[in-house]
PDB file of C-alpha atoms in Angstrom:
ATOM      1  CA  MET A 153     -14.637  28.501 -43.717  1.00  0.00           C
ATOM      2  CA  HIS A 154     -13.841  29.650 -40.281  1.00  0.00           C
ATOM      3  CA  THR A 155     -12.841  26.016 -39.155  1.00  0.00           C
ATOM      4  CA  THR A 156     -10.705  25.646 -42.018  1.00  0.00           C
ATOM      5  CA  ARG A 157      -8.809  28.955 -41.679  1.00  0.00           C
ATOM      6  CA  SER A 158      -7.925  28.121 -38.033  1.00  0.00           C
ATOM      7  CA  LEU A 159      -6.571  24.722 -38.912  1.00  0.00           C
ATOM      8  CA  PHE A 160      -4.627  26.182 -41.765  1.00  0.00           C
ATOM      9  CA  PHE A 161      -2.825  28.771 -39.462  1.00  0.00           C
ATOM     10  CA  ALA A 162      -2.352  26.320 -36.411  1.00  0.00           C
ATOM     11  CA  PRO A 163       1.114  24.902 -37.728  1.00  0.00           C
ATOM     12  CA  THR A 164       2.489  28.332 -38.459  1.00  0.00           C
ATOM     13  CA  THR A 165       1.389  29.457 -34.955  1.00  0.00           C
ATOM     14  CA  LEU A 166       2.969  26.425 -33.308  1.00  0.00           C
ATOM     15  CA  SER A 167       6.280  27.129 -35.183  1.00  0.00           C
ATOM     16  CA  THR A 168       6.241  30.689 -34.164  1.00  0.00           C
ATOM     17  CA  PHE A 169       5.845  29.642 -30.458  1.00  0.00           C
ATOM     18  CA  ALA A 170       8.642  27.059 -31.064  1.00  0.00           C
ATOM     19  CA  LEU A 171      10.937  29.702 -32.350  1.00  0.00           C
ATOM     20  CA  ALA A 172      10.204  31.973 -29.689  1.00  0.00           C
ATOM     21  CA  ALA A 173      10.852  29.382 -26.907  1.00  0.00           C
ATOM     22  CA  LEU A 174      14.193  28.545 -28.620  1.00  0.00           C
ATOM     23  CA  PHE A 175      15.170  32.168 -28.940  1.00  0.00           C
ATOM     24  CA  ALA A 176      14.269  32.670 -25.230  1.00  0.00           C
ATOM     25  CA  LEU A 177      16.432  29.713 -24.144  1.00  0.00           C
ATOM     26  CA  PHE A 178      19.538  31.156 -25.884  1.00  0.00           C
ATOM     27  CA  THR A 179      19.099  34.731 -24.806  1.00  0.00           C
ATOM     28  CA  THR A 180      18.459  33.817 -21.142  1.00  0.00           C
ATOM     29  CA  ALA A 181      21.393  31.416 -21.031  1.00  0.00           C
ATOM     30  CA  CYS A 182      24.050  32.880 -18.877  1.00  0.00           C
ATOM     31  CA  ASP A 183      27.463  33.692 -20.020  1.00  0.00           C
ATOM     32  CA  ASP A 184      30.394  31.625 -18.547  1.00  0.00           C
ATOM     33  CA  PRO A 185      32.327  33.970 -16.171  1.00  0.00           C
ATOM     34  CA  THR A 186      35.478  31.732 -16.717  1.00  0.00           C
ATOM     35  CA  LYS A 187      35.513  32.278 -20.555  1.00  0.00           C
ATOM     36  CA  GLY A 188      38.806  33.940 -21.699  1.00  0.00           C
ATOM     37  CA  LYS A 189      40.300  33.515 -18.218  1.00  0.00           C
ATOM     38  CA  ALA A 190      43.482  32.010 -17.122  1.00  0.00           C
ATOM     39  CA  LYS A 191      42.683  28.348 -16.012  1.00  0.00           C
ATOM     40  CA  ALA A 192      44.449  26.835 -12.877  1.00  0.00           C
ATOM     41  CA  THR A 193      45.800  23.327 -13.274  1.00  0.00           C
ATOM     42  CA  THR A 194      45.669  20.592 -10.822  1.00  0.00           C
ATOM     43  CA  GLU A 195      48.009  17.542 -10.423  1.00  0.00           C
ATOM     44  CA  ASN A 196      47.884  14.694  -7.817  1.00  0.00           C
ATOM     45  CA  VAL A 197      50.099  15.031  -4.901  1.00  0.00           C
ATOM     46  CA  THR A 198      52.187  11.998  -3.741  1.00  0.00           C
ATOM     47  CA  GLN A 199      51.330  10.634  -0.392  1.00  0.00           C
ATOM     48  CA  ALA A 200      54.753  11.777   1.002  1.00  0.00           C
ATOM     49  CA  ALA A 201      54.095  15.376  -0.127  1.00  0.00           C
ATOM     50  CA  THR A 202      50.625  15.637   1.378  1.00  0.00           C
ATOM     51  CA  GLY A 203      50.593  17.776   4.385  1.00  0.00           C
ATOM     52  CA  THR A 204      54.460  18.003   4.425  1.00  0.00           C
ATOM     53  CA  ALA A 205      55.138  20.797   1.834  1.00  0.00           C
ATOM     54  CA  THR A 206      58.412  22.354   1.946  1.00  0.00           C
ATOM     55  CA  PRO A 207      58.706  24.633   5.061  1.00  0.00           C
ATOM     56  CA  PRO A 208      59.189  28.530   4.372  1.00  0.00           C
ATOM     57  CA  GLN A 209      62.664  29.662   3.957  1.00  0.00           C
ATOM     58  CA  ALA A 210      63.977  32.007   6.484  1.00  0.00           C
ATOM     59  CA  GLY A 211      62.799  35.544   5.521  1.00  0.00           C
ATOM     60  CA  VAL A 212      60.639  38.444   6.508  1.00  0.00           C
ATOM     61  CA  ALA A 213      57.097  37.541   7.602  1.00  0.00           C
ATOM     62  CA  TYR A 214      54.232  39.592   5.962  1.00  0.00           C
ATOM     63  CA  LYS A 215      50.806  39.030   7.395  1.00  0.00           C
ATOM     64  CA  PHE A 216      47.665  39.176   5.306  1.00  0.00           C
ATOM     65  CA  ASP A 217      45.749  42.431   6.114  1.00  0.00           C
ATOM     66  CA  GLY A 218      42.180  41.192   6.515  1.00  0.00           C
ATOM     67  CA  ALA A 219      40.619  44.829   6.327  1.00  0.00           C
ATOM     68  CA  SER A 220      42.115  45.167   2.856  1.00  0.00           C
ATOM     69  CA  SER A 221      42.329  41.762   1.439  1.00  0.00           C
ATOM     70  CA  GLN A 222      39.548  39.636  -0.406  1.00  0.00           C
ATOM     71  CA  ILE A 223      39.074  36.182  -1.617  1.00  0.00           C
ATOM     72  CA  THR A 224      36.117  36.115  -3.952  1.00  0.00           C
ATOM     73  CA  TRP A 225      34.332  33.764  -6.485  1.00  0.00           C
ATOM     74  CA  VAL A 226      31.884  33.766  -9.397  1.00  0.00           C
ATOM     75  CA  GLY A 227      29.985  30.560 -10.226  1.00  0.00           C
ATOM     76  CA  SER A 228      27.441  30.003 -12.762  1.00  0.00           C
ATOM     77  CA  LYS A 229      24.857  27.508 -14.151  1.00  0.00           C
ATOM     78  CA  VAL A 230      23.003  27.617 -17.556  1.00  0.00           C
ATOM     79  CA  THR A 231      20.618  30.398 -16.566  1.00  0.00           C
ATOM     80  CA  ASP A 232      22.424  32.537 -13.892  1.00  0.00           C
ATOM     81  CA  GLN A 233      25.503  33.287 -12.123  1.00  0.00           C
ATOM     82  CA  HIS A 234      26.269  34.062  -8.432  1.00  0.00           C
ATOM     83  CA  LYS A 235      28.926  35.980  -6.697  1.00  0.00           C
ATOM     84  CA  GLY A 236      30.412  35.173  -3.185  1.00  0.00           C
ATOM     85  CA  SER A 237      33.393  35.293  -0.881  1.00  0.00           C
ATOM     86  CA  PHE A 238      35.234  33.579   1.939  1.00  0.00           C
ATOM     87  CA  ASP A 239      35.180  36.218   4.711  1.00  0.00           C
ATOM     88  CA  THR A 240      37.444  34.695   7.413  1.00  0.00           C
ATOM     89  CA  PHE A 241      41.107  33.611   6.311  1.00  0.00           C
ATOM     90  CA  ASN A 242      44.635  34.469   7.373  1.00  0.00           C
ATOM     91  CA  GLY A 243      48.025  34.012   5.580  1.00  0.00           C
ATOM     92  CA  THR A 244      51.669  34.897   5.738  1.00  0.00           C
ATOM     93  CA  ILE A 245      54.092  35.533   3.047  1.00  0.00           C
ATOM     94  CA  HIS A 246      57.666  34.802   3.807  1.00  0.00           C
ATOM     95  CA  LEU A 247      59.720  37.220   1.709  1.00  0.00           C
ATOM     96  CA  VAL A 248      63.258  36.277   1.022  1.00  0.00           C
ATOM     97  CA  ASP A 249      65.810  38.764  -0.310  1.00  0.00           C
ATOM     98  CA  ASN A 250      62.753  40.955  -1.547  1.00  0.00           C
ATOM     99  CA  VAL A 251      62.482  38.407  -4.378  1.00  0.00           C
ATOM    100  CA  PRO A 252      58.985  36.640  -4.779  1.00  0.00           C
ATOM    101  CA  GLU A 253      60.734  33.748  -6.556  1.00  0.00           C
ATOM    102  CA  LYS A 254      62.794  32.742  -3.324  1.00  0.00           C
ATOM    103  CA  SER A 255      59.504  33.270  -1.092  1.00  0.00           C
ATOM    104  CA  SER A 256      56.540  31.348   0.149  1.00  0.00           C
ATOM    105  CA  VAL A 257      53.081  31.718   1.326  1.00  0.00           C
ATOM    106  CA  ASN A 258      50.634  29.756   3.572  1.00  0.00           C
ATOM    107  CA  VAL A 259      46.963  30.589   3.725  1.00  0.00           C
ATOM    108  CA  GLU A 260      44.027  29.127   5.929  1.00  0.00           C
ATOM    109  CA  ILE A 261      40.446  29.795   5.135  1.00  0.00           C
ATOM    110  CA  ASP A 262      37.570  29.150   7.498  1.00  0.00           C
ATOM    111  CA  ALA A 263      35.309  27.086   5.234  1.00  0.00           C
ATOM    112  CA  ALA A 264      32.140  28.054   7.037  1.00  0.00           C
ATOM    113  CA  SER A 265      32.892  31.723   6.190  1.00  0.00           C
ATOM    114  CA  LEU A 266      31.476  31.140   2.702  1.00  0.00           C
ATOM    115  CA  THR A 267      28.968  33.586   1.605  1.00  0.00           C
ATOM    116  CA  ALA A 268      26.838  33.933  -1.622  1.00  0.00           C
ATOM    117  CA  ASP A 269      24.679  36.573  -2.902  1.00  0.00           C
ATOM    118  CA  ALA A 270      21.517  34.595  -1.861  1.00  0.00           C
ATOM    119  CA  THR A 271      20.901  33.259   1.536  1.00  0.00           C
ATOM    120  CA  LYS A 272      19.421  29.996   0.381  1.00  0.00           C
ATOM    121  CA  LEU A 273      22.359  29.449  -1.849  1.00  0.00           C
ATOM    122  CA  THR A 274      24.966  30.166   0.889  1.00  0.00           C
ATOM    123  CA  GLU A 275      23.178  27.528   3.037  1.00  0.00           C
ATOM    124  CA  HIS A 276      23.271  25.074   0.047  1.00  0.00           C
ATOM    125  CA  LEU A 277      27.100  25.644  -0.631  1.00  0.00           C
ATOM    126  CA  LYS A 278      27.716  24.935   2.946  1.00  0.00           C
ATOM    127  CA  SER A 279      25.878  21.556   2.947  1.00  0.00           C
ATOM    128  CA  ASN A 280      27.325  18.251   2.052  1.00  0.00           C
ATOM    129  CA  GLU A 281      26.270  18.694  -1.462  1.00  0.00           C
ATOM    130  CA  PHE A 282      28.868  21.311  -2.093  1.00  0.00           C
ATOM    131  CA  PHE A 283      31.552  22.148   0.500  1.00  0.00           C
ATOM    132  CA  ASP A 284      30.339  20.174   3.542  1.00  0.00           C
ATOM    133  CA  VAL A 285      31.844  22.848   5.868  1.00  0.00           C
ATOM    134  CA  ALA A 286      30.774  20.954   9.008  1.00  0.00           C
ATOM    135  CA  LYS A 287      33.151  18.110   7.895  1.00  0.00           C
ATOM    136  CA  PHE A 288      35.770  19.870   6.122  1.00  0.00           C
ATOM    137  CA  THR A 289      36.168  23.071   8.228  1.00  0.00           C
ATOM    138  CA  LYS A 290      39.353  24.456   6.716  1.00  0.00           C
ATOM    139  CA  ILE A 291      40.733  25.211   3.250  1.00  0.00           C
ATOM    140  CA  THR A 292      44.480  25.459   3.203  1.00  0.00           C
ATOM    141  CA  PHE A 293      47.165  26.478   0.515  1.00  0.00           C
ATOM    142  CA  THR A 294      51.027  26.002   1.094  1.00  0.00           C
ATOM    143  CA  SER A 295      53.120  27.176  -1.882  1.00  0.00           C
ATOM    144  CA  THR A 296      55.925  24.940  -3.096  1.00  0.00           C
ATOM    145  CA  ASN A 297      57.184  26.980  -6.063  1.00  0.00           C
ATOM    146  CA  VAL A 298      56.980  30.571  -7.326  1.00  0.00           C
ATOM    147  CA  LYS A 299      58.399  31.458 -10.603  1.00  0.00           C
ATOM    148  CA  ALA A 300      58.628  34.607 -12.823  1.00  0.00           C
ATOM    149  CA  GLY A 301      56.179  34.967 -15.748  1.00  0.00           C
ATOM    150  CA  GLY A 302      52.584  33.844 -15.910  1.00  0.00           C
ATOM    151  CA  ASP A 303      49.451  33.723 -18.179  1.00  0.00           C
ATOM    152  CA  LYS A 304      47.274  36.522 -19.289  1.00  0.00           C
ATOM    153  CA  GLY A 305      50.033  39.046 -18.451  1.00  0.00           C
ATOM    154  CA  ALA A 306      50.623  37.834 -14.833  1.00  0.00           C
ATOM    155  CA  SER A 307      54.170  38.581 -13.290  1.00  0.00           C
ATOM    156  CA  HIS A 308      54.339  35.173 -11.592  1.00  0.00           C
ATOM    157  CA  THR A 309      53.173  31.501 -11.579  1.00  0.00           C
ATOM    158  CA  VAL A 310      52.566  30.139  -8.141  1.00  0.00           C
ATOM    159  CA  THR A 311      52.246  26.315  -7.386  1.00  0.00           C
ATOM    160  CA  GLY A 312      51.285  24.867  -3.989  1.00  0.00           C
ATOM    161  CA  ASN A 313      49.298  22.261  -2.271  1.00  0.00           C
ATOM    162  CA  LEU A 314      45.542  23.261  -2.056  1.00  0.00           C
ATOM    163  CA  SER A 315      43.578  21.143   0.506  1.00  0.00           C
ATOM    164  CA  LEU A 316      39.747  21.801  -0.224  1.00  0.00           C
ATOM    165  CA  HIS A 317      36.774  19.397   0.748  1.00  0.00           C
ATOM    166  CA  GLY A 318      39.028  16.730   1.949  1.00  0.00           C
ATOM    167  CA  VAL A 319      41.163  16.460  -1.354  1.00  0.00           C
ATOM    168  CA  THR A 320      44.649  17.788  -1.525  1.00  0.00           C
ATOM    169  CA  LYS A 321      46.118  18.783  -5.173  1.00  0.00           C
ATOM    170  CA  ALA A 322      49.052  20.706  -6.390  1.00  0.00           C
ATOM    171  CA  LEU A 323      47.444  23.776  -7.658  1.00  0.00           C
ATOM    172  CA  THR A 324      49.196  26.137 -10.267  1.00  0.00           C
ATOM    173  CA  PHE A 325      47.744  29.564 -11.078  1.00  0.00           C
ATOM    174  CA  PRO A 326      49.130  32.914 -12.498  1.00  0.00           C
ATOM    175  CA  ALA A 327      49.313  35.781 -10.211  1.00  0.00           C
ATOM    176  CA  THR A 328      50.610  39.392 -10.112  1.00  0.00           C
ATOM    177  CA  ILE A 329      52.878  39.819  -7.107  1.00  0.00           C
ATOM    178  CA  ALA A 330      54.462  43.401  -6.216  1.00  0.00           C
ATOM    179  CA  VAL A 331      56.808  44.193  -3.304  1.00  0.00           C
ATOM    180  CA  SER A 332      56.797  47.826  -2.224  1.00  0.00           C
ATOM    181  CA  GLY A 333      58.286  48.915   1.059  1.00  0.00           C
ATOM    182  CA  ASP A 334      56.634  47.258   3.934  1.00  0.00           C
ATOM    183  CA  GLN A 335      53.727  45.902   1.692  1.00  0.00           C
ATOM    184  CA  ILE A 336      53.289  42.969  -0.660  1.00  0.00           C
ATOM    185  CA  SER A 337      50.165  42.753  -2.984  1.00  0.00           C
ATOM    186  CA  VAL A 338      49.100  39.576  -4.660  1.00  0.00           C
ATOM    187  CA  ASN A 339      46.344  39.711  -7.254  1.00  0.00           C
ATOM    188  CA  ALA A 340      45.055  36.623  -9.190  1.00  0.00           C
ATOM    189  CA  GLU A 341      42.080  35.639 -11.330  1.00  0.00           C
ATOM    190  CA  PHE A 342      41.711  32.129 -12.568  1.00  0.00           C
ATOM    191  CA  ALA A 343      39.157  29.262 -13.294  1.00  0.00           C
ATOM    192  CA  LEU A 344      39.125  26.430 -10.871  1.00  0.00           C
ATOM    193  CA  ASN A 345      37.355  23.031 -11.496  1.00  0.00           C
ATOM    194  CA  ARG A 346      35.403  22.221  -8.386  1.00  0.00           C
ATOM    195  CA  LYS A 347      35.150  18.487  -9.633  1.00  0.00           C
ATOM    196  CA  ASP A 348      38.972  18.178  -9.229  1.00  0.00           C
ATOM    197  CA  PHE A 349      38.140  18.340  -5.393  1.00  0.00           C
ATOM    198  CA  GLY A 350      35.271  16.071  -5.341  1.00  0.00           C
ATOM    199  CA  ILE A 351      32.518  18.846  -5.524  1.00  0.00           C
ATOM    200  CA  THR A 352      30.259  17.023  -8.036  1.00  0.00           C
ATOM    201  CA  TYR A 353      26.641  18.226  -7.352  1.00  0.00           C
ATOM    202  CA  PRO A 354      25.325  18.843 -11.014  1.00  0.00           C
ATOM    203  CA  GLY A 355      22.357  21.025 -10.290  1.00  0.00           C
ATOM    204  CA  LYS A 356      18.945  20.746 -11.625  1.00  0.00           C
ATOM    205  CA  PRO A 357      18.673  18.578 -14.986  1.00  0.00           C
ATOM    206  CA  ASP A 358      17.328  21.654 -17.050  1.00  0.00           C
ATOM    207  CA  ASP A 359      19.884  24.232 -15.224  1.00  0.00           C
ATOM    208  CA  LEU A 360      23.110  22.468 -14.841  1.00  0.00           C
ATOM    209  CA  ILE A 361      26.019  24.093 -12.790  1.00  0.00           C
ATOM    210  CA  ARG A 362      29.217  24.598 -14.598  1.00  0.00           C
ATOM    211  CA  ASP A 363      32.216  22.749 -13.435  1.00  0.00           C
ATOM    212  CA  GLU A 364      34.511  25.808 -13.236  1.00  0.00           C
ATOM    213  CA  ALA A 365      34.154  28.654 -10.992  1.00  0.00           C
ATOM    214  CA  LEU A 366      36.172  31.897 -11.314  1.00  0.00           C
ATOM    215  CA  VAL A 367      38.526  32.636  -8.158  1.00  0.00           C
ATOM    216  CA  LYS A 368      39.632  36.044  -7.503  1.00  0.00           C
ATOM    217  CA  LEU A 369      42.370  36.907  -5.063  1.00  0.00           C
ATOM    218  CA  ALA A 370      43.138  40.411  -3.992  1.00  0.00           C
ATOM    219  CA  ILE A 371      45.594  40.154  -1.113  1.00  0.00           C
ATOM    220  CA  VAL A 372      47.534  42.911   0.701  1.00  0.00           C
ATOM    221  CA  ALA A 373      50.171  41.646   3.245  1.00  0.00           C
ATOM    222  CA  LYS A 374      52.228  43.815   5.643  1.00  0.00           C
ATOM    223  CA  LYS A 375      55.025  43.409   7.895  1.00  0.00           C
TER     224      LYS A 375
END
């Protein structure tokens, strides 16, 4: 009787374990930080335009204030997410007639200044499986158009040439731009697809990395 009873309850026990494992999988899955966020769009840049974007118009130069400006990101995989930043960058906004739509911006980021919230991850992101910072030392952005109105309540939509990981794409994203006295603030939050720039490392087969990362810009520029 003891043996018969054990055999009788085995399938139920196995089913319970299976359900528990399935439940654990779904409850430990990490939410996508880009869900519900504005999405940047990318287009190919013609060979003639690459590296030869329209020069900034004559205007007043506002330099990025490194002490109060931030470029951060949030990336995720199936089971976890990580935050990080680029800590060394500079940029100039050329403000024309106090009107953002007439103005332009140039940005240069030191790719090796990338940091993540885990030391091993920082090293991995700098390797040739991701940003390959030894080969592609700079990330640059040069605006080509700024227009009023933007997704998710943004005040403007910015388009420009982004060079990242050896690939240059025309990038468009929403941003909120405010001019106040001797200061300009630019705030933006958007999803960027890493594969558009040739960063294709998939992650582990049972813990895949999502294609999109959330990019956050909090820029203060001063005369």
